[in-house]
Short mmCIF file of C-alpha atoms and ligand atoms in Angstrom, two decimals:
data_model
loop_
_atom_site.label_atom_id
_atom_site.label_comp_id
_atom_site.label_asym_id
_atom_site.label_seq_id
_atom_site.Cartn_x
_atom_site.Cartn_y
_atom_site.Cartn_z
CA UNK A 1 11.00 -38.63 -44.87
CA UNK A 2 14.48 -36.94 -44.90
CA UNK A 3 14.41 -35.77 -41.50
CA UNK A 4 15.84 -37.56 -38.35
CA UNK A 5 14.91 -37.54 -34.78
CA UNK A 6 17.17 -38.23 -32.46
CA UNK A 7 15.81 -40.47 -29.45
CA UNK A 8 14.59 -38.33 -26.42
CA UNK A 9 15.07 -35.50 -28.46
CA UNK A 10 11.90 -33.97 -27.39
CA UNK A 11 11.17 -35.86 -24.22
CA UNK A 12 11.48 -33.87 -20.87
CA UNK A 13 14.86 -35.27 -20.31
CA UNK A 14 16.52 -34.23 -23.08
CA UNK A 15 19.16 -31.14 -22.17
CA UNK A 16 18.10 -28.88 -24.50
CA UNK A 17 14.29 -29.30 -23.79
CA UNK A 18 15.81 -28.65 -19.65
CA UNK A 19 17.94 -25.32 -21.21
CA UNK A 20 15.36 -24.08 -23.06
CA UNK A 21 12.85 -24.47 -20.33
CA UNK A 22 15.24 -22.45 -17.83
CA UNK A 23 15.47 -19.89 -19.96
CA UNK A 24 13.17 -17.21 -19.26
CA UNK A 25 13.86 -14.92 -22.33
CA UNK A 26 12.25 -17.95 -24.21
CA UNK A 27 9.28 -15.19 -24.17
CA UNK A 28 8.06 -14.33 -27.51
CA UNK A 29 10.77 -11.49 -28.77
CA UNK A 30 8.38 -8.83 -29.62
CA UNK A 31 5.73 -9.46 -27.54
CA UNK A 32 6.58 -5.58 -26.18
CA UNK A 33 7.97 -2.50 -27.91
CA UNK A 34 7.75 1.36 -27.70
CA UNK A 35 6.34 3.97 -29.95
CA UNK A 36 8.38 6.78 -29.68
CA UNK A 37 6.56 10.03 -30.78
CA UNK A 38 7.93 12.83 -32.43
CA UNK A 39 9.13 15.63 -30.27
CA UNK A 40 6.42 18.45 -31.58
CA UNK A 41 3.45 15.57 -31.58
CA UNK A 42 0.19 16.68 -30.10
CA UNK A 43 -1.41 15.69 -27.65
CA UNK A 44 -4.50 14.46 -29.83
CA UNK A 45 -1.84 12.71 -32.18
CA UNK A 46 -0.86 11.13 -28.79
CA UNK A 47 -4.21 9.98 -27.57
CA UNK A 48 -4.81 8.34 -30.42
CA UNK A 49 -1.92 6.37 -30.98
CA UNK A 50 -3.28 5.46 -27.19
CA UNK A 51 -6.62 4.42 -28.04
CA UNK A 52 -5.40 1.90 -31.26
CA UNK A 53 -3.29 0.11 -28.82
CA UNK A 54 -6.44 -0.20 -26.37
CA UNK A 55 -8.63 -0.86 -29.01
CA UNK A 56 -6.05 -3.78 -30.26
CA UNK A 57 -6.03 -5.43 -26.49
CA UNK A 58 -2.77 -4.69 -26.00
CA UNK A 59 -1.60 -2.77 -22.30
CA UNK A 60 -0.62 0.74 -22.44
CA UNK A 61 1.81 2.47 -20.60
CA UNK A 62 2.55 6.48 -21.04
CA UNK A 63 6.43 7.46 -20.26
CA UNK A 64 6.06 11.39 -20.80
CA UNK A 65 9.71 12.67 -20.92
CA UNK A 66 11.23 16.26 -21.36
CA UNK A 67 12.16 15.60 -25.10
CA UNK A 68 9.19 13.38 -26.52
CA UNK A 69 6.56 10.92 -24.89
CA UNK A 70 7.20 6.86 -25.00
CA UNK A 71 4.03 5.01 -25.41
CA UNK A 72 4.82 1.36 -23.99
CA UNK A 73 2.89 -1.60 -25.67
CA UNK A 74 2.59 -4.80 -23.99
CA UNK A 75 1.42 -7.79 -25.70
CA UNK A 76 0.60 -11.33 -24.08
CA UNK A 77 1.48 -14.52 -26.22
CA UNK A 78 0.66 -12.29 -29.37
CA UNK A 79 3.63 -10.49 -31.21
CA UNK A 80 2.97 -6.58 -31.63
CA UNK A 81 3.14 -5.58 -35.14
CA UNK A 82 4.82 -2.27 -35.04
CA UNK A 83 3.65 -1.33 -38.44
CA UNK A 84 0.13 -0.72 -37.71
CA UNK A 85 1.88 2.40 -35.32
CA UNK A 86 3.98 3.79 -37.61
CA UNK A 87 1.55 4.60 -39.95
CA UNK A 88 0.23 7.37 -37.46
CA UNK A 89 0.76 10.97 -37.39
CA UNK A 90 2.99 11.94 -34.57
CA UNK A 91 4.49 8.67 -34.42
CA UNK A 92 8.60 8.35 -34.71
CA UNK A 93 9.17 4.97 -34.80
CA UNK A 94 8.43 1.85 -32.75
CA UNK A 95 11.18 -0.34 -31.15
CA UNK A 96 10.92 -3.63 -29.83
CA UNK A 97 11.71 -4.10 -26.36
CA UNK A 98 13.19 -7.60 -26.32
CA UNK A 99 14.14 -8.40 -22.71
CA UNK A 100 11.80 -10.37 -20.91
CA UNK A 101 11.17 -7.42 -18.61
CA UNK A 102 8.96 -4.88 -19.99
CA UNK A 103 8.31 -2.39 -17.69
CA UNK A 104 10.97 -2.44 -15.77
CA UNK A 105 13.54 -1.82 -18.90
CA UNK A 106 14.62 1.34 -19.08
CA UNK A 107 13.41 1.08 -22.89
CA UNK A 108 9.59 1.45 -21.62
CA UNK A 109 11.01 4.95 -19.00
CA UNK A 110 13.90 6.39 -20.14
CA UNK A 111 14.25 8.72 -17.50
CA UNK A 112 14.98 6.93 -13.98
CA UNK A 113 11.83 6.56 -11.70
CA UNK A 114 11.31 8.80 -8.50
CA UNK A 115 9.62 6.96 -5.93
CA UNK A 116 8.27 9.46 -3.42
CA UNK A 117 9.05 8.76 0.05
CA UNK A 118 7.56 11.24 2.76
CA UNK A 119 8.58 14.58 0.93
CA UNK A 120 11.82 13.13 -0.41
CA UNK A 121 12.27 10.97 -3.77
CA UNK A 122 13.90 7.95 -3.93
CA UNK A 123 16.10 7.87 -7.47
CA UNK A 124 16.78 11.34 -7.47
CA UNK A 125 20.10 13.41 -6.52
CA UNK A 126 19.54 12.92 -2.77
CA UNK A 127 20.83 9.49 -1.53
CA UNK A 128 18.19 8.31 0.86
CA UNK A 129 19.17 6.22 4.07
CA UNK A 130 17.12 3.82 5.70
CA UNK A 131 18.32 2.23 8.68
CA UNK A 132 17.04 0.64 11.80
CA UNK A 133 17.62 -2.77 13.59
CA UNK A 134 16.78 -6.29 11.87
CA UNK A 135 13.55 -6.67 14.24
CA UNK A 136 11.21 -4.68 16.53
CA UNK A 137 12.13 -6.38 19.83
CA UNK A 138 10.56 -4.13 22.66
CA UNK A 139 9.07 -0.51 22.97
CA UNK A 140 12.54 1.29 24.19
CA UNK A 141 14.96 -0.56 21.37
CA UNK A 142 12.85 0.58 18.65
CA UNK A 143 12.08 4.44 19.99
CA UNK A 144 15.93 4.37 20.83
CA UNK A 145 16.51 3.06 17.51
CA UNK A 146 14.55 5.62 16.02
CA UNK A 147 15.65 8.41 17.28
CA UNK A 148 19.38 7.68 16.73
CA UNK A 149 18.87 7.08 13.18
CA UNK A 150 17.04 10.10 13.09
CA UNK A 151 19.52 12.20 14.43
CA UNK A 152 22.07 10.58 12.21
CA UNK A 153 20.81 11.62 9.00
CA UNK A 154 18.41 8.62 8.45
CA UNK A 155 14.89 9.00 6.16
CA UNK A 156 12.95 6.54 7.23
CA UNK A 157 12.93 3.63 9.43
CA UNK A 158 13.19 -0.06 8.99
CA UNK A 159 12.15 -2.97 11.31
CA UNK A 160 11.15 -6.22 11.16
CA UNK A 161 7.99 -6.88 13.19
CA UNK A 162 7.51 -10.77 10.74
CA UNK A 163 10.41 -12.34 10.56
CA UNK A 164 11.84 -14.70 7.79
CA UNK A 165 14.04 -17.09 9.67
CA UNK A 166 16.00 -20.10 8.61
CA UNK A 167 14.86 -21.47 11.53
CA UNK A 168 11.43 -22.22 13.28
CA UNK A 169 12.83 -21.97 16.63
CA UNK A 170 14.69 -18.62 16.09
CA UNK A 171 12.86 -15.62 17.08
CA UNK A 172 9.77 -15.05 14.76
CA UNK A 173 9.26 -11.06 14.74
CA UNK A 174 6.30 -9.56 17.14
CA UNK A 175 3.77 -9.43 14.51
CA UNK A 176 0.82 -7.24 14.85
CA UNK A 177 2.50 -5.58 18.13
CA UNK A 178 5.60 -4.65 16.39
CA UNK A 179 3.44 -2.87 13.62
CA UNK A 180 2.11 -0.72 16.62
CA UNK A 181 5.24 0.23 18.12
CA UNK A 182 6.70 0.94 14.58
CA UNK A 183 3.46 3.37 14.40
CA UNK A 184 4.45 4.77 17.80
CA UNK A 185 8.14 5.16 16.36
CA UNK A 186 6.69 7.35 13.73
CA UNK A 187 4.29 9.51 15.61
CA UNK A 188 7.28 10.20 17.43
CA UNK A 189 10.09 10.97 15.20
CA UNK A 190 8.01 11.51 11.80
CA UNK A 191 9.81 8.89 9.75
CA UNK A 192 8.24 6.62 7.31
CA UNK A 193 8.15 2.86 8.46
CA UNK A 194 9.56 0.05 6.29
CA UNK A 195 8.63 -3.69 7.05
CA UNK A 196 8.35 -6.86 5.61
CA UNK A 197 5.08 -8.67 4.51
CA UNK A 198 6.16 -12.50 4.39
CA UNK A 199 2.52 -13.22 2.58
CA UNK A 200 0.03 -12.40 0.54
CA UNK A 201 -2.55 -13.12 4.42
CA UNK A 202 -0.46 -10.28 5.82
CA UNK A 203 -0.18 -7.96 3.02
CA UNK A 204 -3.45 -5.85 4.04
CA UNK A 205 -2.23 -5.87 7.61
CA UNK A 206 1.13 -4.38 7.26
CA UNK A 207 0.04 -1.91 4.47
CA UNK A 208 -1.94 -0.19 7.51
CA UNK A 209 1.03 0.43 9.08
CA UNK A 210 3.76 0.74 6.41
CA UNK A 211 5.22 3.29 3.98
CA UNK A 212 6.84 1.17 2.38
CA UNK A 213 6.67 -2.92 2.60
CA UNK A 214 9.57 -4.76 2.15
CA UNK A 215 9.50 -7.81 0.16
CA UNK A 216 12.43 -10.23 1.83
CA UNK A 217 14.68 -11.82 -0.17
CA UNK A 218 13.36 -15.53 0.38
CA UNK A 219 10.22 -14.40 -1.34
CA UNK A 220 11.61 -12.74 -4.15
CA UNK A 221 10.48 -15.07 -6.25
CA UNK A 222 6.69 -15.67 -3.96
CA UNK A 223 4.18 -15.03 -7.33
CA UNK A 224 1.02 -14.64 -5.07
CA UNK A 225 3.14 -11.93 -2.60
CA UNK A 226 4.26 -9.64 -5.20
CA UNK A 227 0.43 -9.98 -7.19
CA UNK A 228 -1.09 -8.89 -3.77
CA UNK A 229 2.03 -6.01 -2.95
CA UNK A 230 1.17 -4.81 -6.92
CA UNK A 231 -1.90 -4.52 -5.86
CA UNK A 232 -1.92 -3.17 -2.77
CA UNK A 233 -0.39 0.44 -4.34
CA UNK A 234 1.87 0.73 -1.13
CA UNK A 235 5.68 1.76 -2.08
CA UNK A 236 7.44 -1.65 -2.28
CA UNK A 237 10.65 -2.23 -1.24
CA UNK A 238 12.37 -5.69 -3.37
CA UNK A 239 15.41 -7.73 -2.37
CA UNK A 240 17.19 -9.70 -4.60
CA UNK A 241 16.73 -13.51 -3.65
CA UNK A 242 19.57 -15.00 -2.13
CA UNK A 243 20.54 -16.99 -5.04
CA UNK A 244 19.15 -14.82 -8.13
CA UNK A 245 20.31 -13.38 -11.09
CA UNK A 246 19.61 -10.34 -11.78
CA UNK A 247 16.97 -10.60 -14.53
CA UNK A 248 14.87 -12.99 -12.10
CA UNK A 249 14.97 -9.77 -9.86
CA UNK A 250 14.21 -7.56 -12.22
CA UNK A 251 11.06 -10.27 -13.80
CA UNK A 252 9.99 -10.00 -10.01
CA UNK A 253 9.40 -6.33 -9.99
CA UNK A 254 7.63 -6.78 -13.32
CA UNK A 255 5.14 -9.00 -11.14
CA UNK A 256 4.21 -5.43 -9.00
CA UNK A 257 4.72 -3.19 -12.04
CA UNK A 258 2.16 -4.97 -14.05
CA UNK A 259 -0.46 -4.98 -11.27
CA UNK A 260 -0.06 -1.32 -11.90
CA UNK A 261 1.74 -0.38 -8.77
CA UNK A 262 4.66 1.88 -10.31
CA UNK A 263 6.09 2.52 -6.69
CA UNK A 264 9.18 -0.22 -6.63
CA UNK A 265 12.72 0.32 -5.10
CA UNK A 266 14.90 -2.42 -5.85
CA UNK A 267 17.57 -3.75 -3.04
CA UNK A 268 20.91 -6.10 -3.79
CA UNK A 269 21.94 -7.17 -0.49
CA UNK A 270 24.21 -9.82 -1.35
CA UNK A 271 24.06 -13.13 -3.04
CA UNK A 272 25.21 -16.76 -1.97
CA UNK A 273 28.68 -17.57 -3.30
CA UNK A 274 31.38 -19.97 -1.86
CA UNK A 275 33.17 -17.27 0.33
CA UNK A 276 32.73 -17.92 3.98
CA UNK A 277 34.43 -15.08 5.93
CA UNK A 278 31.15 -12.72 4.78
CA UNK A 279 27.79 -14.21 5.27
CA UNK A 280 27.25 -12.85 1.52
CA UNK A 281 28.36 -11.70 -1.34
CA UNK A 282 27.74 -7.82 -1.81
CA UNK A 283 26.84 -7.89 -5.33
CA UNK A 284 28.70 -4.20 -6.10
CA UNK A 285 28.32 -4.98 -10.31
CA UNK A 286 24.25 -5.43 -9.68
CA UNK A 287 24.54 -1.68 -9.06
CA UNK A 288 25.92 -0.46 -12.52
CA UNK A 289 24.01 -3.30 -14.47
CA UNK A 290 20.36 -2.58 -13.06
CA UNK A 291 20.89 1.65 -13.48
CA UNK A 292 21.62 0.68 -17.06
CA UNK A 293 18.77 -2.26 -17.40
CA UNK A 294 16.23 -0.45 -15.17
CA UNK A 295 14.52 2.69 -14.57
CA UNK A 296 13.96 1.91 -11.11
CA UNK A 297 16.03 2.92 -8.07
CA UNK A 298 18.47 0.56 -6.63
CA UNK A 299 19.63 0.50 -2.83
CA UNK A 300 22.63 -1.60 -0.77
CA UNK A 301 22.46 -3.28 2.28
CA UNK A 302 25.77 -3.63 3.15
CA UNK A 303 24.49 -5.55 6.59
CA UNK A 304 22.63 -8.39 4.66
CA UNK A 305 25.59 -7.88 2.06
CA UNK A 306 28.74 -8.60 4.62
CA UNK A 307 26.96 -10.05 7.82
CA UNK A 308 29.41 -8.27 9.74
CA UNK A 309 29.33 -5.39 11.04
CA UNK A 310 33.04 -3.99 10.68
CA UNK A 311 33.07 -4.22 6.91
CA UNK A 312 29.13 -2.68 6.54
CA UNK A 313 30.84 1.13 6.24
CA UNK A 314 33.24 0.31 3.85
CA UNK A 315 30.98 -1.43 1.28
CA UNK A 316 28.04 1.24 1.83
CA UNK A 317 30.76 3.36 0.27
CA UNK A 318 31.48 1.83 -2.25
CA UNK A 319 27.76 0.72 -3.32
CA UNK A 320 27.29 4.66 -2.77
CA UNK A 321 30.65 5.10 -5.57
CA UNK A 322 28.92 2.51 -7.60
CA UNK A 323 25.85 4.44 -7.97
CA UNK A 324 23.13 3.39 -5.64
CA UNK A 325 20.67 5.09 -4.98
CA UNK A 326 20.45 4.48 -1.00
CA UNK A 327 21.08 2.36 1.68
CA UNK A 328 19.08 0.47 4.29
CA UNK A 329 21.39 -0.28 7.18
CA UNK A 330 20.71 -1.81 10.08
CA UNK A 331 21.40 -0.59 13.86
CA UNK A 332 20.75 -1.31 17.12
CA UNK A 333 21.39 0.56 20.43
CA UNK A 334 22.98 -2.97 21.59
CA UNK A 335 23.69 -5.03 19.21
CA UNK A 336 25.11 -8.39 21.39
CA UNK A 337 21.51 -8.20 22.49
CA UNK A 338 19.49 -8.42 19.70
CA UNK A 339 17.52 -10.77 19.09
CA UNK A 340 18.17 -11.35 15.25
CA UNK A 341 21.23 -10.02 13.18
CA UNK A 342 23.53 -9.02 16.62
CA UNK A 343 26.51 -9.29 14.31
CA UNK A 344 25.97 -7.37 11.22
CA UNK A 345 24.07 -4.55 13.18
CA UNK A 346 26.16 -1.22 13.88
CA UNK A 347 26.10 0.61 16.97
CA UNK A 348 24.14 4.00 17.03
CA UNK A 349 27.49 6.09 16.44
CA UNK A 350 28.81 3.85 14.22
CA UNK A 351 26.20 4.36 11.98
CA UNK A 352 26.52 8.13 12.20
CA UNK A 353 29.72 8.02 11.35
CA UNK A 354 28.75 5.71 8.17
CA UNK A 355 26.56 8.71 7.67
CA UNK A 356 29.43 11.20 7.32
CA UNK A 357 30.98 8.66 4.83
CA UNK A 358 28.70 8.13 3.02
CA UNK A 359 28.23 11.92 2.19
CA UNK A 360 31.65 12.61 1.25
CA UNK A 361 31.30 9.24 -1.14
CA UNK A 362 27.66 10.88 -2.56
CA UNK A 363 29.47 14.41 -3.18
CA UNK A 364 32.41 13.23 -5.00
CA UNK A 365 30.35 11.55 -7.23
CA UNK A 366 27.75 14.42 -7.74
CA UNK A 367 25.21 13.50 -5.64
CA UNK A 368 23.77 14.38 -2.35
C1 PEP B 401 16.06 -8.13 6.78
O1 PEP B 401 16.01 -7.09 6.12
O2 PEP B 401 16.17 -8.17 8.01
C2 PEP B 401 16.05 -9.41 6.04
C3 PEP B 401 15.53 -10.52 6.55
O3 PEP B 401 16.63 -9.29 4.84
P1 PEP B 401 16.80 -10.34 3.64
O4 PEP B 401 15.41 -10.68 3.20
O5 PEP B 401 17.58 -9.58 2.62
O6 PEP B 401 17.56 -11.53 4.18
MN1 MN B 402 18.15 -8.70 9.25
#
């Protein structure tokens, strides 16, 4: 009879009950970890280490590095006891992974992800550039887009055929039509496609015509969207939500990773603060903070990221200095005309010239 409670101390309006639901790494601690296995262990010492975890429930995933192999263990509500590992030959020691991202932490891959993307890998020395205009508007803009970015030094090209706009009377994207002229854009210039999917209905539909589907950043945070886009397989292409923290973008690419889809490139393209002469933030710390959090890639847009086009080469530099891993720009052969994103969109040799940049940026710091 010693103890006191407060009034409301436990009710739903209480601020601690309100913090403590916020938080998200409210997640039991250890409900991941890693077994790390020796460097000379076998491969039947390996398997099974594999088959107790199966045969305990738990989720398995293999990280094989150059050094020694990482077997990831992920729990659900239950704690993993990593005693029952250590016990087994070939087994170094298990570590808990205790941020509420599993595997996305670097913990679970050591070594960064390469996310293959038409003969090239995205993560890997080679800084990959993606760039075309904000939306598929008509059969010329988007083979002239093409083309151009092509030419420039571009991988693969992006394009909007749904659009997510703040407004329902603003131009909507050409749906099903723009997916075919992206698919023309291809077949003529051989690069990969990237477009959004705004829902889970359209996932199957733009997966027929993607590479890679781009996940905008008002659905970061759409559960049934990145469920279907996990389990659709198709290379997925996530943007930080316009007003998330980082951990909420890296919990969102645990949504694809654990529907087995492995195939994630991440994207900061700015963040909502007060500052009103940019349309947003660039986010240049995000870049740093996810390499270090993450085994995942990490790309700029430095067009969503400024909203103007005069500043987009400067900060693709210096995302590039920071360590991204690419870019997705966006141009237009005639930018006052377009029908979405005019203003942030560079001109075809304006973009080149980013290009050129961008490569002197990638050399001095050791990549290409
Ligand atoms: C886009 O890429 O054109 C787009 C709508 O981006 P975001 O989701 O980052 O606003
Ligand atoms: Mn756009």
């Amino acid at each position: 009879m010693s103890t006191y409670t407060p009034p409301f101390s436990s009710g739903p309006t209480a601020p601690a009950a309100r913090l403590a639901e916020a938080e998200p790494t409210s997640l039991p601690k250890d409900s991941a970890m890693i077994i790390v296995m020796r460097h000379e262990a076998s491969a039947k010492e390996i398997a099974e280490v594999v088959a107790r975890v199966e045969s305990r429930g738990f989720r398995v995933n293999i990280s094989r590095g150059e050094e020694r192999t990482i077997i990831g263990v992920i729990g659900d509500e239950r704690p993993v006891d990593g005693t029952q590992f250590e016990v087994m030959d070939g087994v170094e020691k298990t570590v808990p992974i205790l941020k509420p991202f599993k595997l996305a932490s670097r913990e679970m891959h050591p070594l960064d992800s390469l996310i293959p993307l038409d003969g090239m890998k995205v993560g890997g020395n080679r800084i990959a550039v993606i760039a075309g205009p904000c939306s598929v508007e008509s059969r010329e803009q988007i083979l002239e887009s093409a083309f151009a970015v092509k030419e420039a030094g571009a991988v693969a090209l992006r394009g909007g055929a749904f659009k997510p706009r703040s407004s329902p009377y603003s131009f909507q994207g050409m749906g099903e039509k723009g997916l075919e002229l992206l698919a023309e854009a291809r077949e003529a210039t051989g690069l990969p496609i990237v477009t959004e999917a705004m829902s889970p209905e359209q996932v199957g539909l733009v997966a027929r015509y993607a590479d890679v589907i781009q996940i905008g950043a008002r659905n970061m945070q759409n559960y049934a969207l990145l469920n279907t886009v996990g389990e659709s397989g198709r290379t997925v292409l996530l943007k930080r939500g316009l007003s998330s923290t980082i951990e909420e973008l890296l919990m969102s690419a645990e949504y694809i990773l654990a529907q087995g889809n492995s195939r994630v490139i991440l994207c900061e393209r700015g963040i909502r603060t007060f500052e009103k002469y940019t349309r947003n933030t660039t986010d240049i710390n995000a870049i740093p903070v996810i390499k270090q959090l993450s085994h995942l890639p990490v790309i700029l847009d430095p067009s969503h990221g400024t909203g103007k086009w005069e500043y987009v080469t400067a900060v693709a530099r210096a995302g590039i200095a920071a360590g991204a891993d690419g870019l997705i720009v966006e141009v237009h052969p005639h930018p006052a005309d377009a029908m979405s994103d005019g203003a942030q969109s560079l001109r075809p040799e304006k973009f080149a010239q980013l290009v050129v940049e961008v490569q002197r940026i990638a050399q001095a710091v050791g990549r290409s």
